[in-house]
Coordinates of C-alpha atoms in Angstrom, one line a residue:
X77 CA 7.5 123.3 -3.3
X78 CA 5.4 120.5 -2.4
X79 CA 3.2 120.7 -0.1
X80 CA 3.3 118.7 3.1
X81 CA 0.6 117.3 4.2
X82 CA -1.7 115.4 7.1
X83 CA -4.2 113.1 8.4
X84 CA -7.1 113.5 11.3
X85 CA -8.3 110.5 12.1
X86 CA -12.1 110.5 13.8
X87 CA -13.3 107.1 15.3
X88 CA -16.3 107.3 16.4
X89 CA -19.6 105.7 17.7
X90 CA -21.0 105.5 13.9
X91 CA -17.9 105.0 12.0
X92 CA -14.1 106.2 11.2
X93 CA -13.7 109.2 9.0
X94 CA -10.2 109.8 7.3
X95 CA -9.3 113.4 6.8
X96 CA -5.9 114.0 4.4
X97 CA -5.3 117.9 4.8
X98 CA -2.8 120.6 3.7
X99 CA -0.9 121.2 7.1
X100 CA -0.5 125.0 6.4
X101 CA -3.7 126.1 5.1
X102 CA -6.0 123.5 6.7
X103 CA -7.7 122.5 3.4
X104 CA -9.1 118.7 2.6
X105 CA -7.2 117.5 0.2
X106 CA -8.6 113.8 0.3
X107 CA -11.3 112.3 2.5
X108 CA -12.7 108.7 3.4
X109 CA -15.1 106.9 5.7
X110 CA -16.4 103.8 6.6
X111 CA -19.2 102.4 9.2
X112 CA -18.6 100.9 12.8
X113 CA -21.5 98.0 13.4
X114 CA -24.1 99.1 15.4
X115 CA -25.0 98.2 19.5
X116 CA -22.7 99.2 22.8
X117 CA -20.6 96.3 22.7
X118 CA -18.2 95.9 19.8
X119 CA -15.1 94.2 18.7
X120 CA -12.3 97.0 18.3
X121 CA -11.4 95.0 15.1
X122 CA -14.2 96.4 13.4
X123 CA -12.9 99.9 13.7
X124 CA -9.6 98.8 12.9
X125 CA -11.0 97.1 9.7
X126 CA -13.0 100.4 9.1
X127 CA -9.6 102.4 9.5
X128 CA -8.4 100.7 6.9
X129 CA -11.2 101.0 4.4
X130 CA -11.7 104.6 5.4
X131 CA -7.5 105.0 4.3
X132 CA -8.1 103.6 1.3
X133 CA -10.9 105.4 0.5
X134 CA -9.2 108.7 1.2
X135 CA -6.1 107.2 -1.4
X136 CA -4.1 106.2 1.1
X137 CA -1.4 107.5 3.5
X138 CA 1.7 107.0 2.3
X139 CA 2.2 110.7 1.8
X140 CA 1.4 112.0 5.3
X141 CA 3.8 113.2 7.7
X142 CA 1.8 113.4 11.0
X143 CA -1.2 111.8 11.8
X144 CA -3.5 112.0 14.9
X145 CA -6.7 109.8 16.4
X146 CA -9.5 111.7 17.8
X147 CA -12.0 109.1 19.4
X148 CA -15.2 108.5 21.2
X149 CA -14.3 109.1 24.7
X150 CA -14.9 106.7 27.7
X151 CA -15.0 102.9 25.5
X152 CA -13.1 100.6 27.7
X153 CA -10.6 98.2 25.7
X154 CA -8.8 95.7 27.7
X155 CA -6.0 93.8 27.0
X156 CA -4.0 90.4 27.9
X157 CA -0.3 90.3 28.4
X158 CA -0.3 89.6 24.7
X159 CA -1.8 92.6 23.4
X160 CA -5.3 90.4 22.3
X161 CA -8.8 92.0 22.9
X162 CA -10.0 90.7 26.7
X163 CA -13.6 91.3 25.7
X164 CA -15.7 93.0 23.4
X165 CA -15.3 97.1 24.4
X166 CA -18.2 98.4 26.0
X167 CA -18.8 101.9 24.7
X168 CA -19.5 105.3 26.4
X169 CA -23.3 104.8 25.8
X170 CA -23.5 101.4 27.3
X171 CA -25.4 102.1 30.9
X172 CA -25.0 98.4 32.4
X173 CA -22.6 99.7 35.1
X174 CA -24.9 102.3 36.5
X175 CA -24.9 100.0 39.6
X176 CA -21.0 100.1 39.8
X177 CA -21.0 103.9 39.3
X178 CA -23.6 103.9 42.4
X179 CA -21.5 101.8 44.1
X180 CA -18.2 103.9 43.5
X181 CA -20.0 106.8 45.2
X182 CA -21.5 105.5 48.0
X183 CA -18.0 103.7 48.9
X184 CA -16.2 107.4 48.5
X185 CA -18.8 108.6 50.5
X186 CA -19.1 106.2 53.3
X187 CA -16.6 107.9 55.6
X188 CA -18.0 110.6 57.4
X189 CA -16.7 114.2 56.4
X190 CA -14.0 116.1 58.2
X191 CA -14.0 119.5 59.9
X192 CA -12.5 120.9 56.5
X193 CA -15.0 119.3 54.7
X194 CA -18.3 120.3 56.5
X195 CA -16.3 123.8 56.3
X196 CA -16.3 123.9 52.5
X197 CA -20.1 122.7 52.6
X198 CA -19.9 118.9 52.3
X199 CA -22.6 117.4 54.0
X200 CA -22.5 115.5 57.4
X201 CA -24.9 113.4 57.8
X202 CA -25.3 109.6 57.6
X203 CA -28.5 109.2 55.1
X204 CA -28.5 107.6 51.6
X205 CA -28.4 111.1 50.3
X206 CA -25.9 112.9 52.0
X207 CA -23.5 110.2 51.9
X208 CA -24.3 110.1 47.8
X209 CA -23.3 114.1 47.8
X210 CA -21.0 113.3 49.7
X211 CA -19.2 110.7 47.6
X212 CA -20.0 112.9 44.3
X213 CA -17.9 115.7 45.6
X214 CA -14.9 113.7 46.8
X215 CA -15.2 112.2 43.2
X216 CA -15.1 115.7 41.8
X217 CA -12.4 116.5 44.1
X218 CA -9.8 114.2 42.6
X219 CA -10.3 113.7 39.2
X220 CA -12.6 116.3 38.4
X221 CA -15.8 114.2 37.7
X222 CA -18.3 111.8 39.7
X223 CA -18.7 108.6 38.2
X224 CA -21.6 107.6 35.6
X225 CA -22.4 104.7 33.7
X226 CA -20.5 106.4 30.5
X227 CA -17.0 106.3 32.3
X228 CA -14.7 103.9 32.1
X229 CA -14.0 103.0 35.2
X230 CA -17.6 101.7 35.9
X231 CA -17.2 99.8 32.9
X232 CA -13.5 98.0 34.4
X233 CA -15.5 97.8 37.8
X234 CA -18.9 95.9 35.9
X235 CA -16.1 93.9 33.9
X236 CA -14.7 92.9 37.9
X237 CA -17.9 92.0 39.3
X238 CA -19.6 90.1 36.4
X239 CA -16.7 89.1 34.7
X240 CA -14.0 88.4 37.1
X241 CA -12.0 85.7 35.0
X242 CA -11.8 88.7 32.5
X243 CA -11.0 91.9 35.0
X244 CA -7.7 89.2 36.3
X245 CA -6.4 89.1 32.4
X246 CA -5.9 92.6 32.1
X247 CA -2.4 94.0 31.2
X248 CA -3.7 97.2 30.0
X249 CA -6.5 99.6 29.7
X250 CA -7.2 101.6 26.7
X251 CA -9.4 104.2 25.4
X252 CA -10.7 103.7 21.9
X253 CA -8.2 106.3 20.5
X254 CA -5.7 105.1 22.4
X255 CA -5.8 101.2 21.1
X256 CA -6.2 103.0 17.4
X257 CA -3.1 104.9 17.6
X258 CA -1.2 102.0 19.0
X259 CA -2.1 99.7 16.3
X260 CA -1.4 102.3 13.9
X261 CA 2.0 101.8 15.0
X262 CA 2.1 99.3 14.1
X263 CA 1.1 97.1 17.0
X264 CA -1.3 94.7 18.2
X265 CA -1.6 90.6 19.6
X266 CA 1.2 88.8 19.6
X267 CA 2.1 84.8 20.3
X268 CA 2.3 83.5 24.0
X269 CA 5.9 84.8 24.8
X270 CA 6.0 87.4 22.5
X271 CA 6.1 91.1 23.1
X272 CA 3.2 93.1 22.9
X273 CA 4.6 96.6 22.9
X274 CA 1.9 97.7 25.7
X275 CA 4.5 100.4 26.9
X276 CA 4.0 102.0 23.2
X277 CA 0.1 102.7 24.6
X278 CA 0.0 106.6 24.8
X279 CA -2.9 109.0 25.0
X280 CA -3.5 112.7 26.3
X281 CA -5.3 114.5 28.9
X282 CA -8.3 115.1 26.9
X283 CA -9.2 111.7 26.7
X284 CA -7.4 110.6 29.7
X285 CA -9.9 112.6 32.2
X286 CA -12.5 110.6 30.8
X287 CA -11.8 107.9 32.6
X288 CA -12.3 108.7 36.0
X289 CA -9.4 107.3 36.8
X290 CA -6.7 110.2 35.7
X291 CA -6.4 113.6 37.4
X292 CA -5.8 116.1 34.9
X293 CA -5.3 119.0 37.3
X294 CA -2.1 116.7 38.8
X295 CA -1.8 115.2 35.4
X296 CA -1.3 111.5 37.2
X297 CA -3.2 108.5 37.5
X298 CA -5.2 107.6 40.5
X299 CA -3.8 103.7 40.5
X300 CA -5.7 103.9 44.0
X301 CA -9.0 104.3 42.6
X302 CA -8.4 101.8 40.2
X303 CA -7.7 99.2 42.2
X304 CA -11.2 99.8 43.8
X305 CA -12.5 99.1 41.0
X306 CA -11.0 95.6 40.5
X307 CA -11.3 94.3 44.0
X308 CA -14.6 92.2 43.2
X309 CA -12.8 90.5 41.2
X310 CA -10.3 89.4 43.6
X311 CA -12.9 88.7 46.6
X312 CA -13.4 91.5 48.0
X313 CA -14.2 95.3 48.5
X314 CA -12.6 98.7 48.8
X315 CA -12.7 101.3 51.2
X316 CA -11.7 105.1 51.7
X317 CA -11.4 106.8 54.8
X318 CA -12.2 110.5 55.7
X319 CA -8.9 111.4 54.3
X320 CA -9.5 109.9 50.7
X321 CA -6.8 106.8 51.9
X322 CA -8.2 104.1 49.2
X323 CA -8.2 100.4 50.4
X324 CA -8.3 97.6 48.5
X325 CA -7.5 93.7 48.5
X326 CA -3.6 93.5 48.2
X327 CA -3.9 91.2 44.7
X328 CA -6.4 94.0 43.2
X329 CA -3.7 97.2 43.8
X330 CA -0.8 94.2 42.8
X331 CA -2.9 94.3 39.7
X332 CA -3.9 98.2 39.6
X333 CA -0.1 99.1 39.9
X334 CA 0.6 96.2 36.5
X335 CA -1.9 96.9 34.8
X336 CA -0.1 99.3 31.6
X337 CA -1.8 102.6 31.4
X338 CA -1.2 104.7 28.2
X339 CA 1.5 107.4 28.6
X340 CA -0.5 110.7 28.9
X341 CA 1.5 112.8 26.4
X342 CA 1.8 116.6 26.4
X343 CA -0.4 118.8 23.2
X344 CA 2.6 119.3 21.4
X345 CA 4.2 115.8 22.3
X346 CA 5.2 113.6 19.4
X347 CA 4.4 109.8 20.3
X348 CA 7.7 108.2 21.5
X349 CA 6.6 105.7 18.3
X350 CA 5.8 106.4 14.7
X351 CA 3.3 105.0 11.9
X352 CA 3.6 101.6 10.4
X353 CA 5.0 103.2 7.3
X354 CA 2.7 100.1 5.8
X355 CA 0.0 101.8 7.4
X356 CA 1.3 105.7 6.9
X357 CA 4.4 108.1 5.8
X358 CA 6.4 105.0 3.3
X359 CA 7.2 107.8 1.2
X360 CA 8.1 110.6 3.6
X361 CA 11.5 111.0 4.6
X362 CA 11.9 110.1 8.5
X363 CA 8.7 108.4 8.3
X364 CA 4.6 109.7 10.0
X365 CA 4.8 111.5 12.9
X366 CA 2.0 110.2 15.7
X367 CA 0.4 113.3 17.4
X368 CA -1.0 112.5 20.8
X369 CA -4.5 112.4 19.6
X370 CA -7.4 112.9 22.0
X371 CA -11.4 112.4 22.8
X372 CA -13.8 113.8 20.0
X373 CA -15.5 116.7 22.1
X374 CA -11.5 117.9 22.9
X375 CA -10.8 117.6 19.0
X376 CA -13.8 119.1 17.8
X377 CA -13.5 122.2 19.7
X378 CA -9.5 122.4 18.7
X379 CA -11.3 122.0 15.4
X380 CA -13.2 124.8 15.5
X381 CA -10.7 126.8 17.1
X382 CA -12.4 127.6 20.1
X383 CA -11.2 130.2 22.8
X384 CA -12.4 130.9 26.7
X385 CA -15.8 132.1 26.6
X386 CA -16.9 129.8 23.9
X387 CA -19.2 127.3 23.6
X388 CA -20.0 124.6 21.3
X389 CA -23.2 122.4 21.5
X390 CA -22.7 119.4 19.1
X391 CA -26.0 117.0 18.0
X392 CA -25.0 113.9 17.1
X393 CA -25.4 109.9 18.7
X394 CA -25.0 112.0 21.8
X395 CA -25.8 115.7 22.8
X396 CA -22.8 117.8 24.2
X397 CA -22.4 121.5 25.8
X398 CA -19.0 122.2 26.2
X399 CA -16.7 125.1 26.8
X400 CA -13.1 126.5 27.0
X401 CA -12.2 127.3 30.6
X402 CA -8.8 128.3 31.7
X403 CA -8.7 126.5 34.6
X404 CA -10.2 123.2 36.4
X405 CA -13.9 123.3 36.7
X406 CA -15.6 122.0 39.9
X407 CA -18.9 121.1 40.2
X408 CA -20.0 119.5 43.2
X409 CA -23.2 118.1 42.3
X410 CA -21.6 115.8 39.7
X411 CA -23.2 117.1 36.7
X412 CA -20.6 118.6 34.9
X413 CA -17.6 116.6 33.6
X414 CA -14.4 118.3 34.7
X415 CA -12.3 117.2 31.3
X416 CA -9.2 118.5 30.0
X417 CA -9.1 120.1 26.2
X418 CA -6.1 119.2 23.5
X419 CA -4.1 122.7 24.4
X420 CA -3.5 122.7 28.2
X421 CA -6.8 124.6 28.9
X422 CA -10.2 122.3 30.7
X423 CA -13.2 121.3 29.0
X424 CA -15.7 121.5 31.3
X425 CA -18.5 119.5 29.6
X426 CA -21.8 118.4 30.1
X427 CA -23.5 115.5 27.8
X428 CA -26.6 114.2 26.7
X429 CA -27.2 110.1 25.8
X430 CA -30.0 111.1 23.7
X431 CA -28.9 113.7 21.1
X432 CA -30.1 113.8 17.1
X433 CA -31.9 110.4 17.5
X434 CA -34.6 112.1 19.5
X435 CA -35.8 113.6 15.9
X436 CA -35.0 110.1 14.3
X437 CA -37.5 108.8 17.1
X438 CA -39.8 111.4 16.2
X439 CA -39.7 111.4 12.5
X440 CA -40.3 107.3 12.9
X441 CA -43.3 108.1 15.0
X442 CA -44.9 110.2 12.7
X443 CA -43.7 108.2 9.3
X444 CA -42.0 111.3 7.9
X445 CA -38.9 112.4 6.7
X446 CA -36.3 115.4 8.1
X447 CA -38.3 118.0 6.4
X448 CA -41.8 117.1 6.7
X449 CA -41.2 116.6 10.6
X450 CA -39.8 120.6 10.5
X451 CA -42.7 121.5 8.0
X452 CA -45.0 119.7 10.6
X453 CA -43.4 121.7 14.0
X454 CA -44.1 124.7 11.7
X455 CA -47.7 124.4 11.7
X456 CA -47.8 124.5 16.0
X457 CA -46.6 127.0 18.3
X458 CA -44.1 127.9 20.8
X459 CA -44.8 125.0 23.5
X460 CA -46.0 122.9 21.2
X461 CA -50.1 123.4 22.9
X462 CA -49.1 122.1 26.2
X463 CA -47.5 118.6 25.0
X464 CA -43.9 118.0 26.2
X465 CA -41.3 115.1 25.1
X466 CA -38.9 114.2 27.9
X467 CA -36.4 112.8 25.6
X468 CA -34.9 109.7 27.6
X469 CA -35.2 106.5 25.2
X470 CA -32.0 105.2 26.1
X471 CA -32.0 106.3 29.7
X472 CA -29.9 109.7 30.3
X473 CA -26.3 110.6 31.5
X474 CA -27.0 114.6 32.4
X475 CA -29.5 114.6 34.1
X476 CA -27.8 111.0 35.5
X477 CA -30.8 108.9 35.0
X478 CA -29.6 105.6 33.6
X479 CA -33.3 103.5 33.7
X480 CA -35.3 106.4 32.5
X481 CA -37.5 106.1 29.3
X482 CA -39.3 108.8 27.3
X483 CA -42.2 110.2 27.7
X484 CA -44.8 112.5 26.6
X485 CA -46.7 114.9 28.6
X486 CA -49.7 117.4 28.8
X487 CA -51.2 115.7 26.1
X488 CA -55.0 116.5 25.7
X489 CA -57.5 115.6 23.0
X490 CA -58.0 119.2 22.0
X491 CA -53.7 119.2 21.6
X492 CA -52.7 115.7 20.5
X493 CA -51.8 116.4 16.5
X494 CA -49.6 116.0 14.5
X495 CA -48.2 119.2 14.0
X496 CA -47.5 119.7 18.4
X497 CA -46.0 116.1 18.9
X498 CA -43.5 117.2 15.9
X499 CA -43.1 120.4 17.6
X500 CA -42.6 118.4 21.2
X501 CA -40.0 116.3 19.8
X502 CA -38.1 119.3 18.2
X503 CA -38.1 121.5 21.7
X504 CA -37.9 118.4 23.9
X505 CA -34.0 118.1 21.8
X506 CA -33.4 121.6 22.5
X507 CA -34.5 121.7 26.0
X508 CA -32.1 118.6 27.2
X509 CA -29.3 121.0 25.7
X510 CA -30.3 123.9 27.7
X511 CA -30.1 121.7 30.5
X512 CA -26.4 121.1 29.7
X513 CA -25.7 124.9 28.9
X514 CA -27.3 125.7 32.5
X515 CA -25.0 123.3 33.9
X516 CA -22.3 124.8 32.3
X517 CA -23.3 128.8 33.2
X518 CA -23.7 127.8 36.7
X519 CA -20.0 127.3 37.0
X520 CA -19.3 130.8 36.3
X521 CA -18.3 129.5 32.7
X522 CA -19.0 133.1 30.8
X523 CA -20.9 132.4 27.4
X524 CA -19.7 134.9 24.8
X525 CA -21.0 132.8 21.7
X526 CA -22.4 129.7 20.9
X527 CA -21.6 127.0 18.0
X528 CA -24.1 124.6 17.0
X529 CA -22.7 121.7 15.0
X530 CA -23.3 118.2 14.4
X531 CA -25.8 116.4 12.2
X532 CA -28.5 117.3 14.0
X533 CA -27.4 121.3 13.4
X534 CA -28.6 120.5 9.3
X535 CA -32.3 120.4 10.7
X536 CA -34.3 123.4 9.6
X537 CA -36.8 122.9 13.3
X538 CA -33.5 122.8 15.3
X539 CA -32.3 126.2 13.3
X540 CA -35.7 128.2 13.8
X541 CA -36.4 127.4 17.5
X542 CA -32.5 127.2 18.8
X543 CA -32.0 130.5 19.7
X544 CA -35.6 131.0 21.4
X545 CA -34.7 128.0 23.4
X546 CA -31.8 128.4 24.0
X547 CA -32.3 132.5 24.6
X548 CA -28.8 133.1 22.8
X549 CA -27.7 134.0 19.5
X550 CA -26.4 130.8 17.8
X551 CA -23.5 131.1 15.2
X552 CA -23.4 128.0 12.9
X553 CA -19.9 126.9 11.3
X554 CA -19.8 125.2 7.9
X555 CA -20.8 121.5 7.8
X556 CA -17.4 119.9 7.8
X557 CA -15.8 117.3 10.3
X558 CA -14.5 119.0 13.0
X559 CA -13.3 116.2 14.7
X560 CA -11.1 115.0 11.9
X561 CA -10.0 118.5 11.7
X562 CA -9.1 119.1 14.9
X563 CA -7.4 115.9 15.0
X564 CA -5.4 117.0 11.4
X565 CA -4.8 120.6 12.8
X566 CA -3.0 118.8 16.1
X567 CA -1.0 116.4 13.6
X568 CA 0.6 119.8 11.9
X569 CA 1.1 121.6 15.0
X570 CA 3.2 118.8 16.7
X571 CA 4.5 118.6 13.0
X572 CA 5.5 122.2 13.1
X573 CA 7.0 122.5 16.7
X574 CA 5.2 126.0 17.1
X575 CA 4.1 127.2 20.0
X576 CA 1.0 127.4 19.1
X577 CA -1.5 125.5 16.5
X578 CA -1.5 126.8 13.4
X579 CA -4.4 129.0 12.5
X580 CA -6.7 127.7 10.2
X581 CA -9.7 129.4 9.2
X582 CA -13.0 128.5 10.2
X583 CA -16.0 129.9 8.3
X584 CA -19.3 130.7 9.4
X585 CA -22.3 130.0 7.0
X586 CA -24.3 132.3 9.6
X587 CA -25.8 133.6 12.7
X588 CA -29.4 132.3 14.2
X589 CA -31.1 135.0 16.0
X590 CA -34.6 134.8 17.5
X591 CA -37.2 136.3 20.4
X592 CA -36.5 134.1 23.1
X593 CA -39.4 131.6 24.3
X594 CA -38.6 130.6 28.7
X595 CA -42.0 129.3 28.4
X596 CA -40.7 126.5 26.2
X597 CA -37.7 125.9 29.1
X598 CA -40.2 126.5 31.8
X599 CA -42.7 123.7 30.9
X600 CA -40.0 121.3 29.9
X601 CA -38.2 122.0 33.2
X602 CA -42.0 121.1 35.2
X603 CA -42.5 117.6 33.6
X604 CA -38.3 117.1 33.2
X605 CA -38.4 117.2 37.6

């Protein structure tokens, strides 16, 4: 019998990976990529062209019965009435709305706090920083995370203040995934009068509580909040009163309540539309099946097959902690993203600008390669003689910190080689990801085991001073996609109509162990502030 088989798609900040696998067992049968152009700002027709390439380059689609998108999270896509690119999308690692996300804050927390409030520990006060705690928390409270630059909802309220001839085109917002899967369908711009199939927009929680705008816990949309968000660009401002009631200029929640969201479908939902069979499944009877897809942390941890007490810490453009919790997290200092996963479960996450490129910085610094950098760490020891890298070159998103730069501390002529800024670099990496994984243990969030992937898991440094960092054993899955994968292993479960995914294996290439080093943490947590 032939088998059947399916596609993960993974668009990401770098590029779009194509991954055709065997639906039951899970194993790469073909496999393509291509490159996104580089900066913050990019046409989503260069990951549509790379899509393509990447298709081709992985022989094609014509054989696949389900396909799903996993993409980076947060990139707001706009569109007209007719389905045509607004502007260029700003990405998740674009910081110009850290102003806007500021703003969004302060405005939730203008109003003073109720009786129930001061009751559960909000503050009361009227100072800049109570009424900034005070605006994280009602953030937290309805859609499970405070707003940073990264979200998109900053990025729709920069568009409405320094775009406003832009924010009062939009017919619909999508998420990178989202506007992937949709033209997979087969859609995209259309002539004036035509119709641009925006209702065919779909997405899933994962993604979906990324925005800032969507309550995963309620599973709806906070139209309310989004409206807030557009009223500069209507003349005016928002408000909320003590009882969250939003306010906004009448034409900006006329336009909140047009605007087309994508339809937030279930794990095991089928899109309500299929593949372009030019695009996918011509020569499968009934055609490619569209899984809801969902944001790369959510897909990579479906991937990996992850369970409640894991966690995964992925290196890549960005550095991420995240872990499987059975039910909405809470944090009310704002730190931790309260997402959703891709099986029903929450995601609380917490995630770094900087990730792998703090060794590209370092090996650039030093004019070596990968290994010489981890030959030159070698040669120092724990603490690197005093010197410290705080590792924030593009500003950072946990700690929120979107105008900070890097910098390197405790340096002394007896300690400034070589061989201790290598090490500094190396450890200042690690430390931003203990950060996140304290984040994540202060919510109660049990750690039970600990997967390092990403590109920046193949570094021997990051291997031999992980799990002294870190104080934790570190298990370290095979060097594979995961994204792609998890996107593939959602196709064939939507495919299949179980109740469950289908259990693929995952294999383990080993366990780091080592004697822990809190100095390391302790000295980076003294110049980190």
């Amino acid at each position: 019998m032939a088998r059947v088989l399916v596609a993960g798609v993974d668009t990401s900040t770098q590029s779009t990976k194509v991954r055709v696998t065997d639906a039951l067992t899970g194993e790469t049968v073909r496999f393509g990529q291509a490159k996104h152009p580089d900066g913050t700002s990019v046409s989503p027709d260069a990951w549509w062209d790379a899509f393509q390439a990447a298709a081709k380059e992985a022989g094609g689609l014509d054989d696949v019965s389900a396909l799903a998108v996993g993409g980076q999270q947060h990139g707001m896509v706009l569109l007209d009435r007719n389905g045509a690119v607004v502007r260029d999308a700003l990405l998740w690692n674009d910081t110009r709305s850290a102003p806007q996300a500021a703003a969004l804050i302060a405005t939730l927390g203008a109003a003073p706090a109720t009786d129930d409030e001061i009751a559960l520990g909000m503050p009361s006060g009227g100072d800049d920083a109570a009424v900034e705690l005070r605006g994280k928390q009602r953030w937290v409270r309805a859609v499970g995370s405070s707003p940073v630059a990264s979200y998109t909802l900053t990025k729709v309220a920069w568009t409405a203040e320094a775009e406003p001839e832009n924010a009062r085109r939009i017919a619909a917002v999508a998420l990178p995934h989202d506007w992937l899967s949709w033209r997979i369908a087969g859609y995209g711009p259309v002539d004036d009068g035509g119709d641009a199939h925006l209702d065919a927009l779909f997405t899933d929680r994962s993604d979906a509580s990324g925005t800032s705008y969507f309550d995963a816990a309620a599973n709806e949309y906070r139209r309310d909040l989004l409206a807030l968000a557009l009223a500069p660009a209507y003349g005016g401002t928002g408000s909320v009163d003590s009882y969250g009631t939003v306010s906004a200029p009448t034409e900006a929640t006329a336009a909140a309540d047009r605007i087309t969201l994508p339809a937030v479908l279930g794990p095991r939902d089928a899109a309500p539309v299929k593949a372009d069979p030019s695009i996918a499944g011509k020569d499968v009877p009934g055609g490619c099946i569209l899984a809801p897809g969902g944001g790369d942390n959510a897909m990579a941890s479906l991937g990996l097959g992850m369970a409640v007490g894991d966690v995964s810490i992925s290196l890549g453009t960005s550095g991420v902690a995240a872990a499987i919790a059975e039910n909405p997290t809470y944090d009310m200092t704002g730190a931790i993203s309260g997402f959703a996963d891709c099986t029903g479960h929450f995601l609380p996450l917490a995630c770094t600008i900087n990730g792998s490129r703090i060794s590209d910085a370092g090996r650039a610094a030093l004019g070596v390669d990968y290994d010489e950098l981890a030959a030159l760490a070698a040669q120092s020891e724990p603490g690197a003689g005093g010197i410290t890298l705080v590792p924030y070159f593009d500003g950072e998103r946990t700690p929120n910190r979107p105008d900070a730069t890097a910098t390197l501390n405790g340096m002394t002529l007896a300690n400034t080689t070589k061989a201790n800024i290598a090490r500094a670099f190396v450890e200042g990496l690690l430390c931003s990801q203990r950060d996140c994984l304290e984040l994540v243990k202060h919510l109660g969030v049990e750690v039970r085991r600990i997967l390092l992937i990403g590109g920046g898991a193949k570094s021997e440094a990051v291997r031999a001073y992980g799990p002294g960092v870190l104080e934790h054993d570190i298990d370290l899955p095979a060097t594979d996609e995961y994204v792609a994968i998890g996107a593939a292993r959602q196709a064939a479960w939507v495919l299949s109509g179980e109740a469950e995914p289908p259990a693929w294996p995952l294999t383990i290439d080993g366990t780091l162990t080592g004697e822990p080093t809190p100095e390391v943490y302790a000295q980076y947590v003294k110049y980190r502030g």
